Short mmCIF file of C-alpha atoms in Angstrom, two decimals:
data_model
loop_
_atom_site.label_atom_id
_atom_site.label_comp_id
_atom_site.label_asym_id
_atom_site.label_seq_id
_atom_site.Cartn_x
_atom_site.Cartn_y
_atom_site.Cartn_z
CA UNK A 27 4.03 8.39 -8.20
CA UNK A 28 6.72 8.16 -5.76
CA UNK A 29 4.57 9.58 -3.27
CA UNK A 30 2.35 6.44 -2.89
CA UNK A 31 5.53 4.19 -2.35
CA UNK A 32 4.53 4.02 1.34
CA UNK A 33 1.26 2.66 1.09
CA UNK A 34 2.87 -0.84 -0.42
CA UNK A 35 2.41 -3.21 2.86
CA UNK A 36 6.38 -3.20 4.14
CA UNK A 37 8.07 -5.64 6.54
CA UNK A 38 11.21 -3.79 7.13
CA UNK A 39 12.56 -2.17 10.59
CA UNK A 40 14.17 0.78 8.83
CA UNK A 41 12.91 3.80 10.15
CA UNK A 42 9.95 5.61 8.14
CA UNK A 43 10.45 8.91 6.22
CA UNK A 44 8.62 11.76 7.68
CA UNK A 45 5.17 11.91 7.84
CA UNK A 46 3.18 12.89 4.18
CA UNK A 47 1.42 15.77 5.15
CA UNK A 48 -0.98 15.56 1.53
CA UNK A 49 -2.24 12.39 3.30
CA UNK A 50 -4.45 14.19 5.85
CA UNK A 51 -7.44 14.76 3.78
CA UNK A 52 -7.28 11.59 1.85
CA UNK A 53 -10.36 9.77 0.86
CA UNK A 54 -10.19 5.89 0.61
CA UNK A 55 -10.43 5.65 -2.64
CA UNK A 56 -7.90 7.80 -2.91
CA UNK A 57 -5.94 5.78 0.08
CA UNK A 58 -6.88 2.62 -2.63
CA UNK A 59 -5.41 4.61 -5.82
CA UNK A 60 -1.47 5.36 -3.97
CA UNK A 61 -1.59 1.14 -2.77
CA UNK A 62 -2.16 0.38 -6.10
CA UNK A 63 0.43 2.97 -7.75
CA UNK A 64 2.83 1.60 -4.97
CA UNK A 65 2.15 -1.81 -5.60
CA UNK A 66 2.89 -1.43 -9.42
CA UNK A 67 6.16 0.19 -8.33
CA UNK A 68 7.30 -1.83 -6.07
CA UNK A 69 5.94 -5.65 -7.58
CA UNK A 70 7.36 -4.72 -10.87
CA UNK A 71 10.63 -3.85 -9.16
CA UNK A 72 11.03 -7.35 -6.73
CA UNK A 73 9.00 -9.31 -9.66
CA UNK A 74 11.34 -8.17 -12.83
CA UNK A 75 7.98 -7.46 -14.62
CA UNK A 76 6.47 -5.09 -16.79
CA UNK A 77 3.70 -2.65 -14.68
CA UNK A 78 1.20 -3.74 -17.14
CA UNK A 79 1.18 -7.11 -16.42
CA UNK A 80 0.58 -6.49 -12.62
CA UNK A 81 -2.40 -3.92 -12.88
CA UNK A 82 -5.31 -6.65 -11.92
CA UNK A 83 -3.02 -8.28 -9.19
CA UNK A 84 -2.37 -4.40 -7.98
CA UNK A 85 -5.66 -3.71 -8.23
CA UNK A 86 -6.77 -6.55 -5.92
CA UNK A 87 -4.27 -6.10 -3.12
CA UNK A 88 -5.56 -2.28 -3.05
CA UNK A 89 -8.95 -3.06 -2.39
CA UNK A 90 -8.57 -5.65 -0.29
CA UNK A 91 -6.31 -3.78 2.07
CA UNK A 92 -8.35 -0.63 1.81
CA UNK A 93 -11.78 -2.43 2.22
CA UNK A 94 -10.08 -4.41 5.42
CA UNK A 95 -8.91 -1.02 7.11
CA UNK A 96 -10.83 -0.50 9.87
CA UNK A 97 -11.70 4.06 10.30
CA UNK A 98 -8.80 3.48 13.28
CA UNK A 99 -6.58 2.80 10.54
CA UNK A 100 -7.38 4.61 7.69
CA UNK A 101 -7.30 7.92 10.13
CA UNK A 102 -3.85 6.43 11.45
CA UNK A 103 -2.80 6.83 7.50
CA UNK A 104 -4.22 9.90 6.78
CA UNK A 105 -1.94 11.41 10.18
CA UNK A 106 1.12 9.87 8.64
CA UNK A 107 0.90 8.74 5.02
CA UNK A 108 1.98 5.01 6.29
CA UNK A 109 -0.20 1.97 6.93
CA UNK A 110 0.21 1.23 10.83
CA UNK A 111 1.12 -2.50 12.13
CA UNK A 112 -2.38 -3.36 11.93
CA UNK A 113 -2.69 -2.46 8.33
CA UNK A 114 -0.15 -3.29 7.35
CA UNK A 115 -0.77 -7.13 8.53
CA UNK A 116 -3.99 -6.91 6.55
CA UNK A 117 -1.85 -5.38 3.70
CA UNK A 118 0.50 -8.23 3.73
CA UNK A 119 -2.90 -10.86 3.47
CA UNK A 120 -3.85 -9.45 0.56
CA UNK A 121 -0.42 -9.50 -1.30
CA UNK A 122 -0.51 -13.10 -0.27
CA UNK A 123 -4.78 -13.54 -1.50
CA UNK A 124 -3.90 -11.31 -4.82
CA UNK A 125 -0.48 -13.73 -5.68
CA UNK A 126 1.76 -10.78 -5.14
CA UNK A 127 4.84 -10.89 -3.32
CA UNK A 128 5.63 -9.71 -0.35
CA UNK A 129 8.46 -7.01 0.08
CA UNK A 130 10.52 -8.56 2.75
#
């Protein structure tokens, strides 16, 4: 589960791991399935809340931000395992649509 940390929409400046080669061949819903296993992580880590409570709101920011990702982006993700700056902006409107919070 680790893995799909780096599909949770991130605002920091720290440099990015290396690239996640089992990314490359990546379907979107499978794209959709490490946001949401990400966003579980990470929301019930800033949140102090159980992973079950925050399945629908998961669930919701992954398919916005996968149905918003334009094939630019999704191919930018399946190079590096990372939403670019573009998804990642539509990441961050769906944390904000699906009452999640945002990781900054």
């Amino acid at each position: 589960m680790t893995a799909a940390l780096p599909a949770l929409a991130s605002g920091t400046t720290a440099p990015l791991p290396p690239s996640d080669p089992t990314a490359a061949n990546l379907s979107p819903a499978q794209i959709r399935e490490r946001a949401y296993d990400a966003c579980l992580v990470t929301q019930a880590k800033i949140m102090a809340t159980p992973r079950e409570t925050l399945r629908e709101p998961c669930r919701c920011y992954a398919r916005r931000t996968i149905a918003a990702m334009t094939q630019d982006e999704i191919a930018a993700f399946r190079q590096t395992g990372y939403f670019n700056d573009s998804a990642r902006g539509k990441a961050l409107e769906a944390l904000d649509a699906c009452n999640l919070r945002r990781p900054i």
